[in-house]
């Protein structure tokens, strides 16, 4: 057997994540011949359906969400590996039956006892399932590996995250815990380190001597849709900042690791989180803006405000938008502001990192110019994937104007085009045992330490929500946050 052989056990086999992401990812992994020969998927669900009915349902959703068109031969190859196992995982005794079933499948598939337990369920069930795996002794087998994959949010604050982590550590070792942050699977996020450490022109100016500020924006046109129940307990801080944004920030700012080993990279990321400036009451007052969308118009159609969404209380104080400024207090970044913003129901869906370089002295060409176009390096995460660089040249038509010009490698790709979607990469890495693109516990812990302060501040302060219209780019204060520093958000 090769050591990728395994049974992938999905808790939440009939859920949204499985339908929209995991099954399409598995399909594309088969297409790319990246799944091992000895492999099976066991989808666990509570719904009363036959295996045939289950496969019919996931066929439809895979067809809808896969980045490649479904070829029936490839689908057939995948579907033969999939099994539906009906089981209510809140019933602890049922885990023994599951264990026997998986052992039986080992015989059929030659998976060799290796397991991936994927928790694609609501976070309230994380502990229950881990406990079930513990009492049925499923997590440890001689001569085989067992890995736990856990979706976000990992806890709802520092305390609950620590608690959850210690429960999991009773059953799995840190090495076998894969805390998913699907942003880390995205092509451009992985490219951050490549751009920085494979190009002397970038790395040599990647510091406070040349950079004026860095902006990280993850903006979405989408509202909360059917996820009101989850989202109202999360808000943008837990949903996007504590994980995706903090991860991006640490990759943009980290020092070169001594090698590309998982722990070397994670250690450098962790140092960045430790270097984030202290969060004092003054910091919170001056540098953080929360928002919540009211009714508005998206793509020409009227949409309701957050408080009118399904399963959202009509007086909800949950933030659907955050903008903030922070500093990383180390030698490389002292004095350089990092601006962050994320929100739902904004006028544009776009994820990008903008590195703005310092202005030229107002001497030669910029002598009489109030404002000059700065050099910008934009890392586009989506929907356009790639890099663009803005610099100044002479305007060829007017012969004397200085105009900004763009060099652009990005291309439009609504589902990240031909680049493997995040979940494909992540599932493949889990099977290979490579946890570089997953969060280590101390990173999660540090991210909560940061996020907790902001969440508490929002909860303790009277909000004037809603404070931005759906379809706008967020509350006025978010623009003021920039304007008072003489800067602006780059809409790229
Ligand atoms: C998820 C959040 O983690 O990321 C969602 O829970 C958000 O609220 C999503 O919409 C954004 O991811 P992507 O890949 O669509 O940018």
Short mmCIF file of C-alpha atoms and ligand atoms in Angstrom, two decimals, residues 21 152 182-183 186 220 222 227 230-231 239-240 243-244 344 351 382 416, ligand 1:
data_model
loop_
_atom_site.label_atom_id
_atom_site.label_comp_id
_atom_site.label_asym_id
_atom_site.label_seq_id
_atom_site.Cartn_x
_atom_site.Cartn_y
_atom_site.Cartn_z
CA UNK A 21 -16.93 22.02 -1.82
CA UNK A 152 -13.76 26.83 11.43
CA UNK A 182 -9.69 27.41 3.20
CA UNK A 183 -8.06 30.72 2.28
CA UNK A 186 -6.11 29.56 -2.55
CA UNK A 220 -18.36 40.28 -0.58
CA UNK A 222 -23.19 38.09 -0.76
CA UNK A 227 -26.75 31.07 7.43
CA UNK A 230 -24.65 30.70 12.51
CA UNK A 231 -23.65 34.16 11.40
CA UNK A 239 -16.21 34.62 10.43
CA UNK A 240 -13.40 36.35 8.52
CA UNK A 243 -8.99 33.27 10.64
CA UNK A 244 -8.66 34.26 6.97
CA UNK A 344 -20.96 41.35 3.51
CA UNK A 351 -10.25 39.75 -2.20
CA UNK A 382 -10.21 36.61 -6.43
CA UNK A 416 -10.34 30.48 -9.61
C1 LIG B 1 -16.12 31.52 4.89
C2 LIG B 1 -17.12 32.37 5.63
O1 LIG B 1 -15.13 31.06 5.75
O2 LIG B 1 -15.53 32.30 3.86
C3 LIG B 1 -18.16 32.93 4.68
O3 LIG B 1 -17.75 31.59 6.62
C4 LIG B 1 -17.50 33.65 3.53
O4 LIG B 1 -19.05 33.81 5.35
C5 LIG B 1 -16.45 32.76 2.89
O5 LIG B 1 -18.50 33.97 2.58
C6 LIG B 1 -15.67 33.51 1.85
O6 LIG B 1 -14.87 32.60 1.19
P1 LIG B 1 -14.57 32.76 -0.36
O7 LIG B 1 -13.69 31.59 -0.69
O8 LIG B 1 -15.88 32.73 -1.06
O9 LIG B 1 -13.88 34.08 -0.48
#
